Amino acid sequence: MYFWKKSLLIQIVGSFLILSLVTISIVGYTTFSQARTSLKESVFDRLNFAVKLKENELNNWVLDQRQNILAIAELPEINNQAKIILTSKNSTPEYKSAQASLQTSLTSFPTNISSLQEIFILSRSSRTLVSSDSNKVGKYKPLVQYSEVTKSPTDKLISNFYRSAQTGQPMITFAIPILNENGNKLGMLAAHLNLERIDSIIRKKGGLGETSETYLVGNIGSSLSRKNVFVSGTKFGSDEFPNGIKSQGINSAINGKNGKGLYKNYRGVPVIGVYRWLEYQDLALLAEIEQTEAFAPARHLASSILLIGLILALVMAVAMLLLGRQIVGPILAIAQTAKLVSQGDLTQKVPVLTKNEIGFLAQSFNQMIQQLNCSYQELSNYNHILEVKVDERTQELKEKNTDLEQTLQKLKQTQAQLIQNEKMVGLGQLVAGVAHEINNPVSFIYGNIKPARDYAEDLLDLLNLYQQYYLEPVDEIQDRQDIIDLDFIKADFPSLLNSMEEGSRRIQEIVLSLRNFSRLDESSQKQVNIHEGIDSTLVILQSRLKPKPGYPEIKIIKEYGNLPLVECLASQVNQVFMNILANAIDALEMSWERLKSKFCSIKPQIKIQTKVINKDYISIYIIDNGIGIPEEVKNRIFDPFYTTKPVGKGTGLGLSLSYQIIVEKHGGNFYCNSVVGDSTEFVIELPVVYRKEAFNNG
């Protein structure tokens, strides 16, 4: 550092060397970045192609199995014989002959079709009548989860993996109902698929690279306690990761997203990956390659450039050393003269030793000495000008501070809006998760009520026959009949089943409403039924509409028009309905507390009307019969953070966010009409076709 400060030659050569190294580093880094970007896009393209190819192969394999099951079910020798064993008693010769024929046929199918593991026929009571595995004939084998195959080629076939209760291994089951001439279900032809082919489809690298990997991931936990594991043809999970696997790509794909990116895989190794959600298999498909391998060519190129540049910089530094010696001598003479001038000797002159730029510098230095006295006079003028500029700059800073304060206020509003949006997203995820967990068991209960009713009716008919032909039962039977009140059971049991069926149906309706409200899979615009969104919101708010101590029931009056499907951001429009209806309920409760004497004769109610304005717009009116909104309050209800509710009950963001969703994001209209002491009406006008430009402008 000492020689650097004392030697101009060292500074020139050192500065040139540093500048050269910086330039080489920038060029190397730029080259590496560009090469890395090009390689990244190339790898993304290859991984995308591989993922799409494997997804298509998997879908084609599923469709092939669908065609196999349909072809087997439509074989006359299978269909006709199956109807015989499903409609005949097992003691008849026809039943035994048909069973033997079917046993022979079904046993041959897994042998000739490698994709079939087991094929069997179930009765309505889930008893195995015939199976390619003869050890399972006669056993009860209810299908808890299966994919129903239809003849319509347009029907989507959902081929979900599930864990076998007997083996614990992954399984896909296809089933097709066996119907009689009247279209009634007699039984079911079902097949467990051999999933070994899926492993060969997914795990094949296909030239992606030595460190490349493609795999399937499924969730064997619940939405509240997720456990993501490998899915193969033989088992769920792996011994290496007993607690499941996770990564950015796995989490995004399991949440129903398709995408790509740079992240760490389930082993913590940085990879470049592509992930897709296979909706009809309920699985995530990922293709990844380690970043070390993917970006190796870019590193080699950058290293070569840096090495060549370093050699060239050293050669040029030696040349600069030789050239610098010729420059430093005259400069030292100028420096000596400058030292004397700085001490106040303005009579000094620099000797002009050369005719190049340094000589010109010496001449200019001499002129500078002559002008130095004049500069002292001009300095006072410069000071005055500087003071004026300082004042102007101070004023500019004050204006900028004002702008910054306004910007800060906008940022606070945006932050609060983002927090509110995150809360609604969290609510939607919770609602969707609860709905998903309830749906399967309720569907199973609802689907088994009808067979239970049929069995009960058969047993009661049999009991009536016994009572008809055995008029005098033994004393023990008569005593037992009196204890259990048999006549009451016979009369009440159908009503009990009806109540169970109605309860299950009601739970299904609630689950459907919860799923319609959450719409987690509808992040983009799509055509939706506006009435379904309103009804789903009302179901969620049902507990607040019911009577409770101190408050009467709030009546909902629906006057729905014949609306077309509306293209919109469904989950955000549902959020608007939630905000307005919740505010209406709050207003009615506040009105009841303030004016109980008046409301004794006026029952609280909310009226919801929908109309078609024209071919381009529809309107929704939400009207409550509360005490209304004063004019001074109505003019501010759409302002962020403005609320008339007590502290802790309102943030002042609900109507502000609703206005942004309807007006700025959808290009619609949102306004309020209110009569103090009478009612309040909120009007939403939505375009039938989603206006993307309105969203972009917003």
XYZ file of C-alpha atoms in Angstrom:
698
model
C 0.000 0.000 0.000
C 2.919 2.364 0.687
C 4.410 1.977 -2.808
C 0.942 2.267 -4.325
C 0.481 5.709 -2.772
C 4.001 6.928 -3.522
C 4.504 5.634 -7.098
C 2.462 6.850 -10.064
C 3.958 4.106 -12.213
C 2.694 1.411 -9.878
C -0.714 3.078 -9.796
C -0.920 3.172 -13.634
C 0.156 -0.437 -14.096
C -1.839 -1.662 -11.104
C -4.975 0.214 -12.168
C -4.710 -1.175 -15.684
C -4.256 -4.686 -14.315
C -7.223 -4.317 -11.959
C -9.374 -2.853 -14.748
C -8.392 -5.737 -17.016
C -9.253 -8.292 -14.366
C -12.599 -6.601 -13.678
C -13.372 -6.515 -17.414
C -12.445 -10.167 -17.797
C -14.561 -11.059 -14.772
C -17.553 -9.150 -16.149
C -17.162 -10.756 -19.570
C -16.793 -14.192 -17.985
C -19.759 -13.683 -15.704
C -21.894 -12.284 -18.551
C -20.933 -15.179 -20.790
C -21.673 -17.645 -18.009
C -25.043 -15.996 -17.268
C -26.087 -15.988 -20.920
C -24.942 -19.561 -21.429
C -26.645 -20.589 -18.191
C -29.907 -18.913 -19.296
C -29.764 -20.624 -22.683
C -28.985 -23.974 -21.063
C -31.780 -23.478 -18.523
C -34.379 -22.872 -21.243
C -33.035 -25.827 -23.235
C -33.235 -28.103 -20.178
C -36.736 -26.808 -19.368
C -37.817 -27.655 -22.929
C -36.375 -31.177 -22.678
C -37.879 -31.791 -19.251
C -41.258 -30.387 -20.377
C -41.221 -32.661 -23.403
C -40.292 -35.661 -21.248
C -43.046 -34.892 -18.695
C -45.695 -34.431 -21.389
C -44.551 -37.606 -23.132
C -44.738 -39.634 -19.916
C -48.102 -38.109 -19.015
C -49.448 -39.058 -22.457
C -48.017 -42.587 -22.133
C -49.617 -42.944 -18.697
C -52.987 -41.655 -19.971
C -52.809 -43.932 -23.022
C -52.039 -46.904 -20.790
C -55.054 -46.063 -18.600
C -57.272 -45.720 -21.684
C -55.986 -49.081 -22.991
C -57.025 -50.735 -19.727
C -60.415 -49.028 -20.006
C -60.867 -50.517 -23.468
C -59.801 -53.956 -22.182
C -62.399 -53.871 -19.398
C -65.108 -52.645 -21.795
C -64.211 -55.350 -24.327
C -64.333 -58.091 -21.672
C -67.642 -56.808 -20.263
C -69.235 -56.766 -23.741
C -68.232 -60.351 -24.593
C -71.511 -62.304 -24.879
C -70.116 -65.305 -22.999
C -69.116 -63.027 -20.121
C -72.178 -60.755 -20.036
C -74.798 -63.490 -20.405
C -73.169 -65.878 -17.926
C -72.694 -63.037 -15.427
C -76.417 -62.180 -15.563
C -77.251 -65.867 -14.893
C -75.181 -66.119 -11.690
C -76.424 -62.704 -10.543
C -80.091 -63.590 -10.993
C -80.119 -67.360 -10.197
C -79.833 -69.243 -6.935
C -76.445 -70.785 -6.302
C -77.961 -74.235 -5.955
C -79.355 -74.418 -9.503
C -77.526 -76.220 -12.331
C -77.642 -73.047 -14.444
C -75.791 -71.128 -11.726
C -73.082 -73.770 -11.347
C -72.609 -74.113 -15.101
C -72.369 -70.349 -15.586
C -69.968 -70.031 -12.644
C -67.676 -72.730 -14.003
C -67.682 -71.156 -17.463
C -66.927 -67.702 -16.065
C -64.205 -69.059 -13.783
C -62.423 -70.551 -16.804
C -62.778 -67.357 -18.849
C -61.735 -64.945 -16.108
C -58.717 -67.090 -15.146
C -57.404 -66.817 -18.718
C -57.548 -63.032 -18.941
C -54.664 -62.145 -16.500
C -52.554 -64.762 -18.268
C -53.122 -63.261 -21.717
C -53.343 -59.591 -20.649
C -50.318 -58.680 -18.545
C -51.859 -55.438 -17.342
C -54.598 -57.292 -15.407
C -53.727 -58.521 -11.924
C -57.150 -59.877 -10.968
C -60.595 -59.761 -12.590
C -63.757 -60.732 -10.700
C -67.549 -60.344 -10.496
C -69.218 -58.914 -7.382
C -72.847 -59.210 -6.330
C -74.808 -56.238 -5.065
C -73.854 -57.265 -1.536
C -70.124 -57.135 -2.495
C -69.660 -60.913 -2.427
C -67.163 -62.318 -4.914
C -69.069 -64.746 -7.161
C -66.284 -65.466 -9.674
C -62.624 -64.420 -9.692
C -59.431 -65.153 -11.584
C -58.061 -65.810 -8.073
C -60.126 -68.829 -7.031
C -59.140 -68.380 -3.357
C -61.276 -65.234 -3.167
C -64.505 -66.762 -4.543
C -67.339 -66.533 -2.015
C -65.677 -63.880 0.121
C -67.132 -60.454 0.728
C -65.008 -57.827 -0.918
C -66.572 -54.321 -0.871
C -64.902 -51.868 -3.270
C -64.176 -48.788 -1.166
C -62.468 -46.937 -4.020
C -62.627 -47.670 -7.725
C -62.914 -45.979 -11.128
C -66.204 -46.641 -12.877
C -65.811 -47.324 -16.604
C -68.511 -46.068 -18.963
C -69.093 -46.685 -22.632
C -69.151 -42.969 -23.472
C -65.720 -41.946 -24.911
C -66.259 -38.364 -23.738
C -66.537 -39.257 -20.043
C -63.384 -38.472 -18.075
C -61.952 -41.577 -16.403
C -60.503 -40.851 -12.970
C -57.895 -43.552 -12.273
C -56.825 -42.708 -8.723
C -54.180 -44.762 -6.926
C -55.194 -46.019 -3.509
C -53.658 -48.212 -0.818
C -54.916 -51.805 -0.760
C -56.378 -52.676 2.648
C -55.111 -56.289 2.276
C -51.548 -55.739 0.958
C -50.888 -52.063 1.663
C -49.601 -51.707 -1.909
C -50.744 -49.151 -4.547
C -53.702 -50.261 -6.588
C -55.992 -49.044 -9.379
C -59.379 -50.723 -9.721
C -61.648 -50.373 -12.770
C -65.256 -51.504 -12.533
C -68.243 -51.587 -14.879
C -71.819 -52.283 -13.696
C -73.759 -55.292 -15.015
C -77.314 -54.231 -15.788
C -80.498 -56.140 -16.552
C -82.876 -55.391 -19.428
C -84.536 -52.621 -17.392
C -81.243 -50.872 -16.716
C -81.122 -51.906 -13.045
C -77.777 -52.785 -11.523
C -77.341 -56.522 -10.863
C -73.689 -56.550 -9.895
C -70.308 -55.393 -11.057
C -67.397 -56.629 -13.178
C -64.174 -55.282 -11.645
C -60.455 -55.658 -12.253
C -57.323 -54.825 -10.246
C -54.591 -53.576 -12.614
C -50.962 -54.697 -12.694
C -49.023 -51.442 -12.191
C -45.531 -52.647 -13.182
C -45.844 -50.938 -16.584
C -46.300 -47.553 -14.853
C -42.817 -47.838 -13.282
C -41.210 -48.470 -16.676
C -43.074 -45.494 -18.169
C -42.149 -43.039 -15.416
C -38.607 -44.114 -14.445
C -37.183 -44.316 -18.012
C -34.652 -41.460 -18.346
C -34.897 -41.085 -22.115
C -31.507 -39.366 -22.558
C -32.137 -36.495 -20.128
C -28.808 -36.911 -18.321
C -26.883 -39.011 -15.812
C -28.392 -37.231 -12.787
C -31.900 -36.865 -14.266
C -34.849 -38.404 -12.438
C -38.577 -38.659 -13.134
C -40.981 -39.879 -10.488
C -44.556 -39.839 -9.240
C -45.587 -38.380 -5.861
C -48.880 -38.889 -4.042
C -50.401 -37.692 -0.770
C -51.306 -40.527 1.605
C -52.093 -38.213 4.506
C -54.921 -35.720 4.915
C -55.197 -32.094 3.883
C -54.441 -31.108 7.493
C -51.582 -33.591 7.963
C -49.974 -34.102 4.566
C -47.477 -36.865 3.823
C -46.086 -36.876 0.296
C -44.470 -40.138 -0.790
C -43.108 -41.855 -3.896
C -45.729 -43.830 -5.828
C -44.639 -46.928 -7.728
C -46.264 -50.071 -8.984
C -45.255 -51.995 -5.843
C -45.596 -49.616 -2.889
C -46.121 -46.127 -1.501
C -43.081 -44.304 -0.088
C -39.552 -45.622 0.352
C -37.416 -47.003 3.164
C -34.998 -44.078 2.748
C -37.738 -41.479 3.436
C -40.155 -43.055 5.958
C -41.641 -39.657 6.882
C -42.339 -38.631 3.284
C -40.604 -36.306 0.844
C -40.918 -32.617 0.149
C -39.496 -29.886 -2.070
C -40.678 -26.713 -3.729
C -41.618 -28.612 -6.886
C -43.409 -31.416 -4.982
C -45.404 -28.985 -2.825
C -46.462 -26.877 -5.840
C -47.516 -29.915 -7.891
C -49.443 -31.524 -4.992
C -51.334 -28.217 -4.652
C -52.543 -28.590 -8.252
C -50.013 -26.333 -9.993
C -47.975 -26.931 -13.146
C -44.650 -25.186 -13.542
C -40.865 -25.254 -13.598
C -38.008 -23.765 -11.648
C -34.667 -24.031 -9.871
C -34.959 -25.468 -6.373
C -33.638 -28.169 -4.049
C -35.088 -31.632 -4.532
C -36.254 -34.025 -1.817
C -32.593 -34.906 -1.082
C -31.606 -31.242 -0.673
C -29.649 -31.240 -3.974
C -30.081 -28.141 -6.216
C -31.918 -29.225 -9.362
C -33.682 -27.754 -12.369
C -37.105 -29.313 -12.566
C -40.515 -29.413 -14.235
C -43.620 -30.510 -12.342
C -47.206 -31.244 -13.348
C -50.387 -32.188 -11.462
C -52.100 -35.239 -12.981
C -55.693 -34.371 -12.142
C -57.301 -37.641 -13.171
C -54.662 -39.750 -11.390
C -54.508 -37.512 -8.269
C -50.689 -37.598 -8.537
C -47.782 -35.216 -9.133
C -45.303 -36.009 -11.941
C -41.815 -34.460 -11.676
C -38.760 -34.513 -13.940
C -35.506 -33.108 -12.525
C -31.798 -32.927 -13.326
C -29.053 -31.728 -10.998
C -27.922 -28.152 -11.650
C -24.278 -29.278 -11.490
C -24.730 -31.408 -14.599
C -27.157 -29.058 -16.364
C -24.896 -25.989 -16.142
C -21.514 -27.738 -16.556
C -20.998 -26.480 -20.193
C -21.554 -22.868 -19.047
C -18.945 -23.230 -16.289
C -16.395 -24.732 -18.686
C -16.906 -21.851 -21.147
C -16.552 -19.200 -18.429
C -13.401 -20.858 -17.044
C -11.778 -20.878 -20.498
C -12.588 -17.188 -21.040
C -11.182 -16.235 -17.622
C -7.947 -18.162 -18.197
C -7.307 -16.614 -21.634
C -8.197 -13.139 -20.343
C -5.833 -13.485 -17.376
C -2.910 -14.349 -19.651
C -3.654 -11.392 -21.940
C -3.944 -9.030 -18.933
C -0.479 -10.036 -17.650
C 1.100 -9.467 -21.075
C -0.489 -6.026 -21.393
C 0.547 -5.120 -17.820
C 4.231 -5.642 -18.756
C 3.740 -3.395 -21.819
C 2.108 -0.737 -19.632
C 5.107 -0.843 -17.255
C 7.479 0.061 -20.105
C 5.198 2.787 -21.410
C 4.576 4.214 -17.937
C 8.262 5.015 -17.420
C 8.150 7.432 -20.340
C 5.116 9.175 -18.864
C 6.134 9.487 -15.215
C 9.335 11.607 -15.745
C 7.641 14.765 -17.131
C 4.831 14.368 -14.643
C 7.292 14.476 -11.749
C 8.558 17.844 -13.036
C 5.025 19.187 -13.121
C 4.456 17.867 -9.582
C 7.528 19.692 -8.257
C 6.370 22.985 -9.779
C 2.855 22.451 -8.408
C 4.310 22.012 -4.928
C 6.022 25.422 -5.131
C 2.864 27.061 -6.440
C 0.877 25.599 -3.585
C 3.241 27.346 -1.187
C 2.268 30.716 -2.739
C 4.977 31.166 -5.374
C 2.910 32.090 -8.428
C 6.056 33.031 -10.431
C 6.984 29.425 -11.079
C 6.646 27.822 -14.533
C 6.699 24.219 -15.549
C 9.467 23.241 -18.001
C 7.978 21.955 -21.266
C 10.065 18.791 -21.989
C 7.907 17.101 -24.623
C 5.493 18.037 -27.381
C 2.903 15.366 -26.625
C -0.058 15.473 -24.263
C 2.231 15.851 -21.231
C 3.875 18.888 -22.829
C 0.429 20.282 -23.482
C -0.348 19.612 -19.811
C 2.714 21.638 -18.780
C 1.624 24.553 -20.949
C -1.894 24.360 -19.543
C -0.506 24.314 -16.014
C 1.388 27.512 -16.673
C -1.812 29.139 -17.978
C -3.599 27.932 -14.885
C -1.142 29.775 -12.665
C -1.866 32.969 -14.557
C -5.574 32.540 -14.167
C -5.369 31.691 -10.481
C -5.747 35.281 -9.324
C -8.793 35.756 -11.513
C -10.289 32.632 -9.996
C -10.166 34.118 -6.509
C -12.371 36.966 -7.689
C -14.856 34.653 -9.323
C -15.089 32.428 -6.255
C -17.421 34.773 -4.403
C -19.831 34.728 -7.360
C -19.780 30.966 -7.362
C -20.592 30.903 -3.651
C -23.679 33.015 -4.230
C -24.849 30.768 -7.058
C -24.221 27.728 -4.864
C -26.432 29.114 -2.083
C -29.280 29.634 -4.563
C -28.922 26.089 -5.828
C -28.883 24.739 -2.271
C -32.182 26.517 -1.580
C -33.701 25.087 -4.773
C -32.483 21.602 -3.912
C -33.939 21.913 -0.388
C -37.341 22.756 -1.868
C -37.124 19.759 -4.219
C -36.297 17.480 -1.284
C -39.333 18.741 0.637
C -41.576 17.947 -2.369
C -40.030 14.501 -2.690
C -40.578 13.857 1.021
C -44.262 14.665 0.516
C -44.398 12.219 -2.414
C -42.663 9.566 -0.309
C -45.210 9.978 2.493
C -48.050 9.492 -0.003
C -46.281 6.433 -1.435
C -45.832 5.016 2.081
C -49.558 5.406 2.737
C -50.350 3.549 -0.494
C -47.920 0.791 0.500
C -49.663 0.394 3.853
C -53.008 0.079 2.076
C -51.570 -2.489 -0.338
C -50.051 -4.463 2.558
C -53.390 -4.566 4.371
C -55.129 -5.684 1.169
C -52.575 -8.465 0.678
C -53.102 -9.643 4.264
C -56.875 -9.740 3.687
C -56.404 -11.680 0.439
C -54.139 -14.180 2.217
C -56.790 -14.667 4.894
C -59.404 -15.445 2.220
C -56.995 -17.837 0.470
C -56.353 -19.596 3.793
C -60.107 -19.796 4.446
C -60.643 -21.236 0.956
C -57.933 -23.863 1.508
C -59.391 -24.847 4.889
C -62.936 -25.055 3.459
C -61.773 -27.086 0.453
C -59.781 -29.447 2.695
C -62.704 -30.060 5.060
C -65.051 -30.605 2.106
C -62.629 -33.083 0.529
C -62.231 -35.063 3.767
C -66.006 -35.252 4.395
C -67.014 -36.045 0.817
C -65.713 -39.636 0.499
C -67.133 -41.101 3.756
C -70.494 -39.351 3.267
C -70.707 -40.650 -0.322
C -69.961 -44.145 0.945
C -72.717 -43.910 3.598
C -75.210 -42.410 1.133
C -74.424 -45.057 -1.499
C -74.999 -47.916 0.967
C -78.352 -46.749 2.358
C -80.331 -48.124 -0.615
C -78.759 -51.638 -0.384
C -79.395 -51.521 3.404
C -83.042 -50.606 2.732
C -83.380 -53.494 0.243
C -81.854 -55.956 2.715
C -84.112 -54.732 5.511
C -87.215 -55.083 3.323
C -86.145 -58.622 2.345
C -85.614 -59.564 6.009
C -88.986 -58.067 7.040
C -90.726 -59.925 4.190
C -89.072 -63.143 5.327
C -90.143 -62.418 8.923
C -93.758 -61.845 7.764
C -93.698 -65.206 5.972
C -92.507 -66.871 9.163
C -95.323 -65.213 11.103
C -97.840 -66.244 8.416
C -96.914 -69.921 8.356
C -95.803 -70.335 11.983
C -98.706 -68.777 13.833
C -97.703 -70.092 17.236
C -93.970 -69.541 17.869
C -92.279 -71.030 20.894
C -92.426 -69.132 24.174
C -88.822 -67.935 23.969
C -89.449 -66.334 20.551
C -92.723 -64.793 21.741
C -91.002 -63.322 24.850
C -88.173 -61.910 22.774
C -90.683 -60.415 20.322
C -92.502 -58.654 23.151
C -89.252 -57.326 24.666
C -87.953 -55.742 21.452
C -91.431 -54.498 20.375
C -91.190 -56.080 16.907
C -94.204 -54.253 15.468
C -92.675 -50.894 16.349
C -89.339 -51.859 14.767
C -91.103 -52.963 11.560
C -92.979 -49.686 11.373
C -90.090 -47.396 12.420
C -87.131 -48.948 10.592
C -88.013 -47.528 7.087
C -88.426 -44.087 8.676
C -85.019 -44.479 10.324
C -83.428 -45.253 6.949
C -85.224 -42.279 5.372
C -83.810 -40.004 8.071
C -80.299 -41.352 7.469
C -80.660 -40.847 3.723
C -81.934 -37.291 4.161
C -79.105 -36.467 6.562
C -76.479 -37.844 4.169
C -77.995 -35.933 1.264
C -77.945 -32.725 3.319
C -74.251 -33.220 4.199
C -73.479 -33.749 0.488
C -75.227 -30.467 -0.340
C -73.198 -28.656 2.325
C -69.929 -30.186 1.052
C -70.793 -29.130 -2.511
C -71.505 -25.600 -1.293
C -68.164 -25.450 0.527
C -66.289 -26.619 -2.569
C -68.126 -24.153 -4.815
C -67.243 -21.301 -2.436
C -63.546 -22.184 -2.101
C -62.847 -22.796 -5.850
C -59.145 -23.292 -5.110
C -58.559 -24.827 -8.561
C -60.007 -21.753 -10.304
C -57.266 -19.158 -10.017
C -57.959 -17.934 -13.559
C -61.178 -16.670 -15.043
C -63.846 -19.166 -16.157
C -67.576 -19.292 -16.772
C -69.522 -19.885 -13.549
C -73.085 -19.904 -12.276
C -73.444 -16.768 -10.139
C -76.376 -18.311 -8.212
C -74.173 -21.211 -7.078
C -71.638 -18.767 -5.630
C -74.386 -16.868 -3.748
C -75.943 -20.091 -2.422
C -72.541 -21.417 -1.305
C -71.877 -18.204 0.601
C -75.294 -18.430 2.290
C -74.545 -21.995 3.395
C -71.303 -20.822 5.042
C -73.169 -17.963 6.774
C -76.118 -20.204 7.756
C -75.188 -20.194 11.446
C -75.427 -16.396 11.551
C -78.871 -16.408 9.916
C -80.473 -18.714 12.481
C -82.229 -17.299 15.573
C -80.126 -16.932 18.723
C -80.634 -15.406 22.167
C -81.532 -11.758 21.763
C -81.794 -11.911 17.947
C -84.520 -13.306 15.688
C -83.970 -15.364 12.523
C -82.817 -13.396 9.457
C -84.979 -14.384 6.493
C -83.389 -14.767 3.052
C -85.596 -13.886 0.054
C -84.231 -15.010 -3.329
C -85.563 -13.527 -6.547
C -83.212 -15.046 -9.092
C -83.465 -14.162 -12.756
C -82.467 -16.356 -15.688
C -78.763 -15.448 -15.780
C -76.246 -16.721 -18.340
C -72.926 -18.185 -17.242
C -70.568 -15.339 -16.304
C -66.832 -15.397 -17.032
C -65.033 -14.094 -13.969
C -62.513 -14.775 -11.181
C -64.928 -16.993 -9.239
C -63.192 -17.147 -5.859
C -62.764 -13.356 -5.725
C -66.418 -12.726 -6.705
C -67.445 -15.168 -3.915
C -65.311 -13.063 -1.542
C -67.364 -10.001 -2.564
C -70.632 -11.860 -1.803
C -69.193 -12.914 1.581
C -68.206 -9.320 2.457
C -71.589 -7.790 1.483
C -73.750 -10.494 3.111
C -71.649 -10.463 6.309
C -71.988 -6.659 6.458
C -75.760 -6.961 5.914
C -76.032 -9.422 8.825
C -73.950 -7.087 11.031
C -76.187 -4.150 10.059
C -79.377 -6.083 10.888
C -77.982 -7.141 14.277
C -76.976 -3.543 15.072
C -80.421 -2.344 13.927
C -82.146 -4.865 16.189
C -80.083 -3.754 19.200
C -80.857 -0.070 18.616
C -84.524 -0.285 17.569
C -85.963 -3.429 19.161
C -89.371 -1.805 19.608
C -89.671 -1.062 15.895
C -88.226 -4.379 14.780
C -90.776 -6.308 16.826
C -93.191 -5.711 13.951
C -90.590 -5.715 11.137
C -88.760 -9.004 10.822
C -85.120 -8.701 9.646
C -84.597 -9.967 6.128
C -82.112 -9.888 3.241
C -83.432 -9.869 -0.312
C -81.186 -11.077 -3.161
C -82.231 -10.257 -6.735
C -80.437 -11.060 -9.988
C -81.298 -9.612 -13.394
C -79.990 -9.449 -16.931
C -79.293 -5.810 -17.858
C -78.455 -6.534 -21.509
C -76.492 -9.072 -23.509
C -73.216 -7.807 -21.995
C -74.058 -7.190 -18.312
C -75.900 -8.804 -15.416
C -76.733 -7.236 -12.049
C -76.999 -8.517 -8.455
C -78.979 -6.614 -5.799
C -78.431 -7.373 -2.076
C -80.983 -5.451 0.052
C -81.451 -5.470 3.840
C -84.242 -3.775 5.813
C -81.966 -2.301 8.487
C -81.714 1.309 9.622
C -79.775 2.401 6.510
C -76.537 4.348 6.063
C -76.266 8.136 6.583
C -75.137 10.159 3.569
C -71.840 11.237 5.146
C -70.967 7.608 5.899
C -72.144 6.322 2.511
C -69.694 8.642 0.736
C -66.754 6.953 2.507
C -67.699 3.264 2.725
C -65.385 2.315 -0.158
C -62.364 4.110 1.372
C -59.626 1.767 2.697
C -59.535 1.393 6.520
C -62.809 3.297 7.009
C -65.227 1.442 9.281
C -68.128 2.287 11.569
C -67.878 -0.987 13.493
C -66.455 -1.165 17.047
C -62.734 -1.736 17.503
C -61.845 -5.368 16.832
C -64.926 -6.108 14.703
C -63.934 -4.519 11.402
C -60.798 -3.610 9.433
C -62.384 -1.248 6.911
C -61.020 -3.339 4.029
C -63.995 -5.527 3.023
C -65.869 -3.041 0.814
C -62.616 -1.466 -0.436
C -61.364 -4.861 -1.659
C -64.808 -5.678 -3.067
C -64.797 -2.431 -5.048
C -61.330 -3.255 -6.407
C -62.411 -6.784 -7.444
C -65.638 -5.695 -9.216
C -64.561 -2.376 -10.783
C -60.800 -2.630 -11.342
C -60.360 -6.348 -11.977
C -63.640 -7.106 -13.808
C -64.546 -3.752 -15.363
C -67.959 -3.753 -13.648
C -69.880 -1.324 -11.440
C -70.358 -1.412 -7.661
C -72.442 1.160 -5.769
C -74.712 1.589 -2.773
C -78.223 3.039 -2.381
C -79.566 3.633 1.117
C -82.552 5.237 2.794
C -81.884 6.128 6.437
C -84.321 4.285 8.696
C -85.555 2.016 5.895
C -83.085 -0.126 3.940
C -79.674 -0.444 2.293
C -79.098 -1.761 -1.225
C -75.749 -2.826 -2.721
C -75.721 -3.208 -6.521
C -73.129 -5.257 -8.438
C -73.003 -5.032 -12.233
C -70.728 -7.615 -13.852
C -69.801 -8.054 -17.539
C -70.779 -11.462 -18.922
C -67.358 -11.754 -20.634
C -64.274 -11.192 -18.462
C -62.430 -8.010 -19.421
C -58.755 -8.816 -19.180
C -57.735 -5.275 -20.051
C -59.603 -4.027 -16.972
C -57.488 -6.331 -14.823
C -54.252 -5.208 -16.483
C -55.137 -1.553 -16.098
C -56.040 -2.122 -12.485
